[in-house]
Amino acid sequence: MRGGSQAKWVVAAVAVALAATACSSGGSTGGSSSDGAAVNAQGVFSYQSGEPQRPLQPANAMENQGGRIVKQLFQGLVDYDPATGALRNQVADKIDTTDAKNYTVTLKSGWTFHDGTPVTAKSFVDSWNWSANTKNNQINSDWFSDIVGYEAVHPEKGDPTADTMSGLKVVDDTHFTIELTSPVSYFTYKLGYSAFYPLPTGFFSDPAGYGQKPVGNGPYKFVSWEHNKAITLAAFDKYAGTNKAKNGGIVFRNYTAGEAAYKDLMSDTLDVLDQVDSTDLPKYKDDLGKRAVDQPQGAIQNISFALYNADWSAPEKAKVRQGLSMAIDRDTITKTVLNGTRQPADAFVAPGVMGFKAGSCGDACKYDPAKAKQLIAEGNGVPGNKITILYNSDGGHKEWVDAVCNSIRQATGVECLGDPKPDFKTSRDLVTKRQVSSMMRTGWVQDYPLNANFLRDVYGTGAAANDAGYSSPEFDKLSKEADAATTVEKTTELYQQAEAVLAKDMPAIPLWYYKTSSGWSNNVQNVKFDSFGNPVYTDVEVKKK
C-alpha cells in the first residue's frame, strides 16, 4: 500500500499483532498488582541481571544484560507502548513517507541529554554514521544496511571509503531525511530498536569512556558500574518523554545463579526477578501469589549449530541436524522439567508476532526417534558421534539442557553433553568469537513484533545475531524480496517462504516459546511486564517504609 498514510498503516497493522501478546491485568497470569500503599517517589528498586558483554553503547548491546540498561539510559525516535504494543512517537514529532523508501523525520523540541546538551537531528545522524562504520566495531552495525551509503562506511572487505552514509541528511536542528536503497515497509517500526538511539557530542571524542559511563537521553541517567556486581541508574528529572519514572532509580544486580536470585526475592532483598529458575518453577506461583507473573512473551529458545566448523558445514549434514531436532521430546520436557511454563516450538518465529505460521518447522520439530536415527545415518552421522551444548550457568538452563541431551542420547545413541560456562558474558564471548565446537544455546527475544526480526536478523548472511554462521543464497534472496515489498502483509508472506528454507537447512533447532515467569517483592507495587519480557521499569512504584 502506497501513499501518505502508509507509515501510520504499518504501525497499526503491526500493533494488532503485538496486542495478541500484550499482558492482561491482575492475578498470577501477569499484569500488575497495586497494594494501594504509600509510594516513595525517590525510592530505588533492584532487578536481577548480569554483567553486560560489551560497553554500554547503543549499537553495541545486542544481548539482554547490556540491552536492558541501554534502553533505560536512552530514548529513540519511537518506542512501543508496553500495554498495547502500538508504536508511539518519543523524540520524533512525526516520521513521513510516501514510498517507504524516503523518510522525513521531524523532532520534538525540548529534549536534552543527561549532560544538558540538546538532542538534535545531528545527534541521530552522527550516531548512526558512527555506529555503522566498520572501524568502530559495533555489533549491531548491520541494522543500518538499508540506508543508502552503508557499503561505503561498512564495506565487506577493506577500510571505509567514507565516514558518513549519503542517505542521511541533516536539514536543521529538528529535521533530517533518510533514503533507503529500496522500500522497507516496516522501517518505521525498526526505528524503535536501540541501535537507532542518538548520541551526545561528547561521545565522539571518547567512545570508550562513554561506553563505561554513558550519557543518554532516556528516563534514567547513569550513576555507577561496579563490574561483575551491579549497575546503578537514577531517574532523570528533566526527561521529556511520555514514560517518566515513578521511582528514583534502579540497581541492576548481578547474579550467577537463578536460585540465589529467587531466594533474595523471597526474603525481599531483591525486588524484581528476571526469570524464575527451573528449580523454583513448580512452586513460585504458590510462593508469590498475586506477585507471580505467567504470561506470553515474544521470544523463542533455540539451540544453534556451529556451521562455521567444517564437520557441520557439509550439505548432507542438514539431514543430521533435522534428525537431532526430531530426537528431542519437546512435549515431555516442557511439561516436566519446565513445569508447563514453555510451549513446544513448531516454527522459527514466536506466536503473536505478525507473520507467525504455526507448523512451519514441519516434521523436523516433531518427536520421532526412528526417523531421527534414519536421517542421522543418511547424513553420514554426527561428527565423532558426540555433541555438546554451550550454555550459561547463571541463566537456569542446566536442567533443560540435560533433558535435551538425555532425549537425544536415548533416541539416537549420539553422546550429548551440556557445556556450561559460569556466566552469560563468558558464554557469549565464545559464541561471538566463533569458538563453539558443535552447538550453543541461542534464545531470541523480539526487537520488534514482525517475523522479519526472527528470520533476517538471526539467519541472514552476516547478520549480527547469526551465531550459527549460516549462509543461504536462497534465504537471502527471499529476505531481500520481502524487505522490498510495499505492504507489511506482503513482507510477512514472503518471509514465510524464507522460513521454509530454514526448515530444510536446519541451522538451528527451535525448542520452545518463552513465557515470562517472574515476580516481585513486597517492597514494590505496580509491576507490569511487556511482551518483550521486560518489566515496565518506569512504572514500578517503591513503597514507603
Coordinates of C-alpha atoms in Angstrom, one line a residue:
M1 CA 0.0 0.0 0.0
R2 CA 1.5 3.3 -1.0
G3 CA 0.5 6.9 -0.2
G4 CA 0.9 9.4 2.6
S5 CA -0.9 7.2 5.2
Q6 CA 1.4 4.3 4.7
A7 CA 3.6 4.9 7.8
K8 CA 0.5 5.0 10.1
W9 CA -0.9 1.9 8.5
V10 CA 2.3 0.0 9.1
V11 CA 2.1 1.0 12.8
A12 CA -1.5 -0.1 13.1
A13 CA -1.0 -3.4 11.4
V14 CA 1.9 -4.5 13.5
A15 CA 0.4 -3.2 16.7
V16 CA -2.6 -5.5 16.1
A17 CA -0.2 -8.4 16.0
L18 CA 1.6 -7.4 19.2
A19 CA -1.6 -6.8 21.0
A20 CA -2.2 -10.5 20.9
T21 CA 0.8 -11.0 23.3
A22 CA 0.2 -7.9 25.5
C23 CA -0.2 -8.6 29.1
S24 CA -3.6 -8.8 30.9
S25 CA -4.1 -7.3 34.3
G26 CA -4.3 -8.9 37.7
G27 CA -3.9 -12.3 39.2
S28 CA -1.0 -14.8 38.7
T29 CA -1.2 -14.6 34.9
G30 CA 0.7 -11.4 34.7
G31 CA -0.1 -7.7 34.6
S32 CA 0.3 -5.5 37.7
S33 CA -0.7 -5.5 41.3
S34 CA -1.0 -2.4 43.4
D35 CA -1.5 -2.7 47.2
G36 CA -2.5 1.0 47.4
A37 CA 0.4 1.6 49.7
A38 CA 2.0 5.0 50.1
V39 CA 4.7 5.5 47.5
N40 CA 8.2 6.8 47.9
A41 CA 8.8 8.6 44.5
Q42 CA 12.5 8.7 45.2
G43 CA 12.8 5.1 46.2
V44 CA 15.2 2.8 44.3
F45 CA 14.4 -0.8 43.4
S46 CA 16.6 -3.8 42.5
Y47 CA 16.4 -6.1 39.5
Q48 CA 18.0 -9.4 38.7
S49 CA 20.6 -9.0 36.0
G50 CA 24.1 -9.9 34.9
E51 CA 27.3 -8.5 33.5
P52 CA 26.9 -6.9 30.1
Q53 CA 29.0 -8.4 27.4
R54 CA 30.1 -5.1 25.9
P55 CA 30.4 -1.4 26.6
L56 CA 27.1 0.4 27.1
Q57 CA 26.9 1.9 23.6
P58 CA 23.5 1.9 21.8
A59 CA 24.6 -0.1 18.8
N60 CA 26.8 -2.4 20.8
A61 CA 24.2 -4.0 23.1
M62 CA 22.6 -7.0 21.3
E63 CA 22.3 -9.2 24.4
N64 CA 19.8 -8.8 27.2
Q65 CA 22.2 -7.8 30.0
G66 CA 23.5 -4.7 28.3
G67 CA 20.4 -4.1 26.2
R68 CA 18.1 -3.6 29.2
I69 CA 20.5 -1.0 30.6
V70 CA 20.9 0.9 27.3
K71 CA 17.1 1.0 26.8
Q72 CA 16.7 2.8 30.2
L73 CA 19.5 5.3 29.5
F74 CA 18.5 6.3 26.0
Q75 CA 15.3 7.1 24.1
G76 CA 14.8 7.0 20.3
L77 CA 12.6 8.5 17.8
V78 CA 9.9 6.0 18.7
D79 CA 9.2 3.2 21.1
Y80 CA 6.4 0.6 21.8
D81 CA 3.6 1.2 24.2
P82 CA 4.0 -1.6 26.8
A83 CA 0.3 -2.1 27.3
T84 CA -0.8 -2.3 23.6
G85 CA 2.4 -2.7 21.6
A86 CA 1.4 0.3 19.4
L87 CA 4.3 2.3 18.0
R88 CA 4.4 5.7 19.7
N89 CA 6.5 8.8 19.0
Q90 CA 9.1 9.9 21.6
V91 CA 11.8 12.2 20.3
A92 CA 10.1 12.2 16.9
D93 CA 7.1 14.5 16.4
K94 CA 6.4 12.7 13.1
I95 CA 8.0 10.5 10.5
D96 CA 6.7 11.0 7.0
T97 CA 7.0 8.8 3.9
T98 CA 5.0 8.3 0.7
D99 CA 7.0 5.4 -0.7
A100 CA 8.6 3.5 2.2
K101 CA 12.0 4.5 0.7
N102 CA 12.4 8.1 1.6
Y103 CA 11.6 9.4 5.1
T104 CA 11.5 12.9 6.6
V105 CA 11.9 13.0 10.4
T106 CA 10.7 15.9 12.5
L107 CA 11.9 16.1 16.1
K108 CA 10.1 17.5 19.1
S109 CA 11.9 20.4 20.8
G110 CA 13.0 20.4 24.4
W111 CA 14.8 17.1 24.6
T112 CA 18.2 17.1 26.2
F113 CA 20.9 14.6 27.1
H114 CA 21.7 13.9 30.7
D115 CA 24.6 16.4 30.4
G116 CA 22.3 19.2 29.4
T117 CA 23.2 19.3 25.7
P118 CA 20.3 19.4 23.3
V119 CA 19.1 16.4 21.3
T120 CA 19.1 17.5 17.6
A121 CA 18.8 15.9 14.2
K122 CA 22.6 15.8 14.2
S123 CA 22.6 13.7 17.4
F124 CA 20.8 11.0 15.4
V125 CA 22.7 11.3 12.1
D126 CA 26.1 11.4 13.8
S127 CA 25.2 8.4 16.0
W128 CA 24.0 6.3 13.1
N129 CA 27.0 7.1 10.9
W130 CA 29.4 6.3 13.7
S131 CA 27.6 3.1 14.7
A132 CA 27.5 1.9 11.1
N133 CA 31.2 2.5 10.4
T134 CA 33.2 -0.8 10.4
K135 CA 36.1 0.9 12.2
N136 CA 34.0 1.3 15.3
N137 CA 33.3 -2.4 15.7
Q138 CA 29.6 -2.1 16.8
I139 CA 27.9 -5.5 16.8
N140 CA 24.6 -4.0 15.5
S141 CA 26.1 -2.0 12.7
D142 CA 24.1 -4.1 10.1
W143 CA 20.9 -2.5 11.3
F144 CA 21.8 0.5 9.1
S145 CA 22.4 -1.6 6.0
D146 CA 19.1 -0.5 4.5
I147 CA 20.4 3.1 4.3
V148 CA 22.0 4.4 1.1
G149 CA 25.7 4.7 1.5
Y150 CA 26.1 1.9 4.1
E151 CA 28.5 0.0 1.9
A152 CA 30.9 3.0 1.9
V153 CA 31.2 3.1 5.7
H154 CA 30.9 -0.6 6.2
P155 CA 32.5 -2.5 3.2
E156 CA 32.6 -6.3 3.3
K157 CA 36.4 -6.0 3.0
G158 CA 39.0 -3.3 3.5
D159 CA 38.7 0.2 5.0
P160 CA 35.7 2.5 4.7
T161 CA 35.7 4.9 1.7
A162 CA 33.5 7.4 3.5
D163 CA 32.7 8.5 7.1
T164 CA 29.1 9.2 6.5
M165 CA 26.2 7.5 4.8
S166 CA 24.9 9.5 1.8
G167 CA 21.4 8.5 2.6
L168 CA 21.3 10.6 5.8
K169 CA 20.9 14.4 5.5
V170 CA 20.6 16.9 8.3
V171 CA 18.1 19.7 7.3
D172 CA 18.2 21.7 10.5
D173 CA 18.1 21.0 14.3
T174 CA 14.7 19.4 14.2
H175 CA 14.6 17.8 10.7
F176 CA 16.6 15.1 8.9
T177 CA 16.0 12.8 6.0
I178 CA 16.6 9.1 5.4
E179 CA 17.0 7.4 2.0
L180 CA 16.9 3.6 1.8
T181 CA 18.3 1.5 -1.0
S182 CA 14.8 0.1 -1.6
P183 CA 11.4 0.3 0.1
V184 CA 11.2 -1.3 3.6
S185 CA 7.5 -1.4 4.6
Y186 CA 8.3 -1.8 8.3
F187 CA 11.3 0.6 8.6
T188 CA 9.5 3.0 10.9
Y189 CA 8.9 0.1 13.3
K190 CA 12.6 -0.8 13.3
L191 CA 13.5 2.7 14.4
G192 CA 12.4 1.7 18.0
Y193 CA 15.5 -0.5 18.3
S194 CA 18.4 0.6 20.4
A195 CA 20.9 0.9 17.6
F196 CA 19.0 3.9 16.4
Y197 CA 19.3 5.9 19.6
P198 CA 21.0 9.4 19.5
L199 CA 24.5 10.2 21.0
P200 CA 25.7 13.4 22.6
T201 CA 28.6 15.4 21.0
G202 CA 31.0 14.4 23.8
F203 CA 30.7 10.7 23.0
F204 CA 32.6 11.0 19.7
S205 CA 35.8 12.3 21.4
D206 CA 35.8 9.4 23.9
P207 CA 33.6 6.5 22.8
A208 CA 35.4 4.0 25.1
G209 CA 34.9 6.3 28.2
Y210 CA 31.3 6.9 27.4
G211 CA 30.8 3.1 27.0
Q212 CA 31.7 2.8 30.6
K213 CA 29.9 5.9 31.8
P214 CA 27.2 6.5 29.2
V215 CA 25.3 9.8 28.8
G216 CA 21.9 9.3 27.3
N217 CA 18.6 11.0 26.9
G218 CA 16.4 8.3 28.5
P219 CA 14.2 8.2 31.6
Y220 CA 17.2 7.2 33.7
K221 CA 20.8 8.5 34.0
F222 CA 23.9 6.6 34.7
V223 CA 25.3 6.5 38.3
S224 CA 27.8 3.7 38.6
W225 CA 29.0 0.4 37.1
E226 CA 30.7 -2.0 39.6
H227 CA 31.8 -4.6 37.1
N228 CA 30.5 -8.1 37.8
K229 CA 28.4 -6.7 40.7
A230 CA 25.9 -4.1 39.8
I231 CA 24.9 -1.1 37.6
T232 CA 23.0 1.7 39.2
L233 CA 20.8 4.2 37.5
A234 CA 18.9 7.2 38.8
A235 CA 15.7 8.8 37.5
F236 CA 16.3 11.8 35.1
D237 CA 14.2 14.6 36.4
K238 CA 14.3 16.5 33.1
Y239 CA 13.2 13.6 30.9
A240 CA 10.9 14.8 28.1
G241 CA 9.3 11.5 27.1
T242 CA 5.9 10.1 27.9
N243 CA 7.3 7.4 30.2
K244 CA 8.7 9.4 33.1
A245 CA 9.9 7.3 36.0
K246 CA 7.6 6.8 39.0
N247 CA 10.6 5.8 41.1
G248 CA 14.0 7.2 42.0
G249 CA 16.2 4.6 40.2
I250 CA 17.2 1.0 39.6
V251 CA 20.0 -1.2 40.7
F252 CA 20.7 -4.0 38.2
R253 CA 22.2 -6.6 40.4
N254 CA 24.4 -9.4 39.1
Y255 CA 23.5 -13.0 39.9
T256 CA 25.4 -16.0 38.8
A257 CA 22.7 -18.4 39.9
G258 CA 18.9 -18.1 39.4
E259 CA 18.2 -19.9 42.6
A260 CA 20.1 -17.3 44.6
A261 CA 18.1 -14.5 43.0
Y262 CA 14.9 -16.3 43.8
K263 CA 15.9 -16.7 47.5
D264 CA 16.6 -13.0 47.6
L265 CA 13.3 -12.2 46.2
M266 CA 11.6 -14.4 48.8
S267 CA 13.4 -12.5 51.5
D268 CA 12.6 -9.1 50.0
T269 CA 16.3 -8.3 49.4
L270 CA 15.7 -8.4 45.6
D271 CA 12.7 -6.5 44.2
V272 CA 12.0 -7.7 40.7
L273 CA 13.0 -11.1 39.1
D274 CA 14.2 -11.5 35.5
Q275 CA 13.0 -15.1 35.2
V276 CA 12.3 -17.9 37.7
D277 CA 14.9 -20.6 37.6
S278 CA 14.0 -24.1 36.6
T279 CA 14.3 -25.4 40.2
D280 CA 11.7 -23.0 41.5
L281 CA 9.2 -23.1 38.7
P282 CA 7.0 -25.7 40.3
K283 CA 6.4 -23.6 43.4
Y284 CA 6.8 -20.0 42.5
K285 CA 3.0 -19.3 42.0
D286 CA 2.2 -20.7 45.4
D287 CA 5.1 -18.8 47.0
L288 CA 4.3 -15.4 45.4
G289 CA 0.6 -15.5 44.9
K290 CA -0.6 -12.3 43.3
R291 CA 3.0 -11.2 42.9
A292 CA 3.7 -14.1 40.4
V293 CA 3.8 -13.4 36.7
D294 CA 3.0 -16.0 34.0
Q295 CA 2.3 -14.5 30.6
P296 CA 3.2 -14.9 26.9
Q297 CA 6.4 -13.4 25.6
G298 CA 7.6 -12.7 22.1
A299 CA 10.6 -15.0 22.4
I300 CA 11.9 -18.4 21.4
Q301 CA 14.6 -20.8 22.8
N302 CA 16.8 -22.4 20.1
I303 CA 20.0 -24.4 20.0
S304 CA 22.2 -23.5 17.0
F305 CA 24.8 -25.4 15.2
A306 CA 28.4 -24.1 14.7
L307 CA 28.1 -24.2 10.9
Y308 CA 31.5 -22.4 10.6
N309 CA 33.1 -25.7 11.6
A310 CA 33.9 -28.0 8.7
D311 CA 32.4 -31.0 10.4
W312 CA 29.0 -29.3 10.3
S313 CA 29.0 -27.4 7.1
A314 CA 28.8 -30.3 4.5
P315 CA 25.5 -30.4 2.6
E316 CA 24.5 -33.8 3.9
K317 CA 24.7 -32.6 7.5
A318 CA 21.3 -30.9 7.1
K319 CA 19.8 -34.3 7.5
V320 CA 21.8 -34.9 10.6
R321 CA 20.6 -31.5 12.0
Q322 CA 17.0 -32.4 11.2
G323 CA 17.5 -35.8 12.9
L324 CA 18.8 -34.3 16.1
S325 CA 15.8 -32.0 16.2
M326 CA 13.4 -34.9 15.8
A327 CA 15.2 -36.7 18.7
I328 CA 14.1 -34.0 21.2
D329 CA 10.8 -34.7 23.1
R330 CA 9.7 -31.1 23.5
D331 CA 6.3 -32.0 24.9
T332 CA 7.7 -34.0 27.8
I333 CA 10.5 -31.6 28.6
T334 CA 8.2 -28.5 28.7
K335 CA 5.6 -30.3 30.8
T336 CA 8.0 -31.8 33.3
V337 CA 11.4 -30.1 33.5
L338 CA 9.9 -26.7 32.6
N339 CA 6.7 -27.2 34.6
G340 CA 4.4 -26.1 31.7
T341 CA 5.9 -22.7 31.6
R342 CA 7.0 -23.1 27.9
Q343 CA 5.2 -24.0 24.7
P344 CA 6.8 -26.5 22.4
A345 CA 8.0 -24.7 19.2
D346 CA 6.9 -25.8 15.8
A347 CA 8.3 -22.7 13.9
F348 CA 11.3 -20.4 13.9
V349 CA 9.1 -17.4 14.8
A350 CA 7.3 -16.8 18.1
P351 CA 3.4 -16.8 18.3
G352 CA 1.7 -13.4 18.5
V353 CA 4.3 -11.9 16.1
M354 CA 2.9 -10.7 12.8
G355 CA 3.8 -13.4 10.2
F356 CA 3.9 -16.3 12.7
K357 CA 3.0 -19.5 10.8
A358 CA 2.3 -22.5 13.1
G359 CA 3.9 -25.7 11.9
S360 CA 6.4 -24.0 9.6
C361 CA 9.2 -26.2 11.0
G362 CA 7.4 -29.2 9.6
D363 CA 8.3 -32.8 10.7
A364 CA 11.7 -31.7 11.9
C365 CA 10.1 -30.3 15.1
K366 CA 8.1 -33.4 15.8
Y367 CA 9.5 -36.1 18.1
D368 CA 10.2 -39.2 16.0
P369 CA 13.2 -41.4 17.3
A370 CA 13.0 -43.8 14.4
K371 CA 13.1 -41.1 11.8
A372 CA 15.8 -39.3 13.7
K373 CA 18.1 -42.3 13.6
Q374 CA 17.4 -42.7 9.8
L375 CA 18.2 -39.1 8.9
I376 CA 21.4 -39.1 11.0
A377 CA 22.5 -42.2 9.2
E378 CA 21.6 -40.7 5.8
G379 CA 23.7 -37.7 6.7
N380 CA 26.8 -39.8 7.5
G381 CA 26.3 -39.5 11.2
V382 CA 27.1 -36.9 13.9
P383 CA 30.8 -35.9 13.8
G384 CA 32.6 -38.1 16.3
N385 CA 29.1 -39.3 17.4
K386 CA 29.1 -36.6 20.1
I387 CA 27.7 -33.1 20.5
T388 CA 28.0 -30.5 23.3
I389 CA 25.6 -27.7 24.0
L390 CA 27.2 -24.5 25.2
Y391 CA 25.1 -22.5 27.8
N392 CA 25.5 -20.0 30.6
S393 CA 25.1 -21.5 34.1
D394 CA 23.7 -18.3 35.6
G395 CA 20.5 -18.5 33.5
G396 CA 18.8 -21.5 34.9
H397 CA 19.5 -23.6 31.8
K398 CA 21.2 -26.7 33.2
E399 CA 18.0 -28.8 33.8
W400 CA 16.6 -28.4 30.3
V401 CA 20.0 -28.8 28.6
D402 CA 20.5 -32.0 30.4
A403 CA 17.0 -33.1 29.5
V404 CA 17.5 -32.3 25.8
C405 CA 20.8 -34.3 25.9
N406 CA 19.1 -37.2 27.6
S407 CA 16.4 -37.2 24.9
I408 CA 18.9 -37.2 22.1
R409 CA 21.1 -39.8 23.7
Q410 CA 18.1 -42.2 24.3
A411 CA 16.6 -41.7 20.9
T412 CA 19.7 -41.9 18.7
G413 CA 22.6 -43.2 20.7
V414 CA 24.5 -40.0 20.0
E415 CA 26.5 -38.8 23.0
C416 CA 25.3 -35.4 24.1
L417 CA 26.7 -33.3 27.0
G418 CA 26.0 -29.8 28.4
D419 CA 28.9 -27.4 28.2
P420 CA 28.3 -24.9 31.0
K421 CA 30.1 -21.6 31.3
P422 CA 30.0 -19.6 34.6
D423 CA 28.0 -16.6 33.3
F424 CA 26.3 -15.0 30.3
K425 CA 29.2 -12.8 29.3
T426 CA 31.6 -15.8 29.2
S427 CA 29.3 -17.9 27.0
R428 CA 28.5 -15.0 24.7
D429 CA 32.2 -14.2 24.2
L430 CA 32.8 -17.7 23.0
V431 CA 29.7 -17.6 20.7
T432 CA 30.6 -14.2 19.1
K433 CA 34.3 -15.3 18.6
R434 CA 33.0 -18.4 16.9
Q435 CA 34.8 -20.8 19.3
V436 CA 31.9 -23.2 19.8
S437 CA 32.6 -26.8 18.8
S438 CA 29.2 -28.1 17.9
M439 CA 26.1 -26.5 19.4
M440 CA 25.1 -23.5 21.6
R441 CA 22.0 -22.0 23.3
T442 CA 20.7 -19.1 21.3
G443 CA 17.5 -17.7 22.6
W444 CA 15.9 -14.7 20.8
V445 CA 13.6 -12.0 22.2
Q446 CA 11.8 -9.8 19.6
D447 CA 13.2 -6.4 18.9
Y448 CA 10.0 -5.6 17.0
P449 CA 7.0 -7.9 16.6
L450 CA 7.4 -8.9 13.0
N451 CA 8.6 -12.3 11.6
A452 CA 11.4 -10.5 9.8
N453 CA 13.1 -9.9 13.2
F454 CA 13.2 -13.7 13.9
L455 CA 14.4 -14.5 10.4
R456 CA 16.5 -11.9 8.6
D457 CA 18.1 -10.5 11.8
V458 CA 19.0 -14.0 13.0
Y459 CA 19.7 -16.1 9.9
G460 CA 20.6 -13.6 7.2
T461 CA 24.2 -13.9 5.9
G462 CA 26.4 -11.7 8.0
A463 CA 23.6 -10.6 10.4
A464 CA 24.8 -9.6 13.8
A465 CA 22.8 -12.3 15.6
N466 CA 23.7 -15.1 13.1
D467 CA 25.6 -17.1 15.7
A468 CA 25.5 -20.2 13.6
G469 CA 27.4 -18.7 10.7
Y470 CA 24.5 -19.8 8.4
S471 CA 24.5 -18.5 4.8
S472 CA 21.9 -19.4 2.2
P473 CA 21.6 -17.5 -1.1
E474 CA 18.0 -18.8 -1.3
F475 CA 17.1 -17.5 2.1
D476 CA 18.9 -14.1 1.5
K477 CA 17.1 -13.7 -1.9
L478 CA 13.7 -14.3 -0.3
S479 CA 14.5 -11.9 2.6
K480 CA 15.5 -9.2 0.2
E481 CA 12.3 -9.6 -1.8
A482 CA 10.3 -9.5 1.5
D483 CA 12.0 -6.3 2.6
A484 CA 11.3 -4.6 -0.8
A485 CA 7.6 -5.3 -0.5
T486 CA 5.5 -2.2 -0.1
T487 CA 3.0 -3.6 2.4
V488 CA 3.6 -5.3 5.7
E489 CA 1.2 -8.1 4.7
K490 CA 3.3 -8.9 1.6
T491 CA 6.5 -8.6 3.6
T492 CA 5.4 -11.2 6.2
E493 CA 4.1 -13.5 3.4
L494 CA 7.5 -13.5 1.7
Y495 CA 9.3 -14.1 4.9
Q496 CA 7.2 -17.2 5.5
Q497 CA 8.7 -18.5 2.3
A498 CA 12.2 -17.7 3.6
E499 CA 11.3 -19.6 6.8
A500 CA 10.6 -22.7 4.8
V501 CA 14.2 -22.7 3.7
L502 CA 15.3 -22.8 7.3
A503 CA 13.2 -25.9 7.9
K504 CA 15.1 -27.5 5.1
D505 CA 18.6 -26.4 6.2
M506 CA 18.0 -26.5 10.0
P507 CA 20.8 -24.1 11.1
A508 CA 19.2 -24.1 14.5
I509 CA 16.7 -26.2 16.4
P510 CA 13.6 -24.4 17.7
L511 CA 12.8 -25.8 21.1
W512 CA 10.0 -23.8 22.8
Y513 CA 8.4 -20.4 23.1
Y514 CA 9.1 -18.5 26.2
K515 CA 6.7 -17.2 28.8
T516 CA 7.5 -14.5 31.3
S517 CA 7.8 -16.4 34.6
S518 CA 8.7 -13.8 37.2
G519 CA 7.6 -12.0 40.3
W520 CA 8.3 -9.1 42.6
S521 CA 9.0 -8.4 46.3
N522 CA 6.8 -6.9 49.0
N523 CA 8.8 -3.7 48.7
V524 CA 7.3 -2.6 45.3
Q525 CA 3.9 -2.4 43.5
N526 CA 2.5 -1.6 40.1
V527 CA 4.9 -4.1 38.4
K528 CA 3.9 -4.9 34.8
F529 CA 5.7 -6.9 32.1
D530 CA 5.5 -6.2 28.4
S531 CA 5.6 -8.8 25.5
F532 CA 9.3 -8.4 25.2
G533 CA 9.6 -10.0 28.7
N534 CA 10.8 -6.8 30.4
P535 CA 9.3 -5.1 33.3
V536 CA 8.0 -1.6 32.6
Y537 CA 10.8 -0.2 34.7
T538 CA 9.5 3.4 34.8
D539 CA 6.1 2.3 36.2
V540 CA 7.4 0.4 39.2
E541 CA 6.5 2.1 42.5
V542 CA 8.6 1.7 45.6
K543 CA 6.5 1.5 48.8
K544 CA 7.2 3.8 51.7
K545 CA 8.6 2.1 54.7

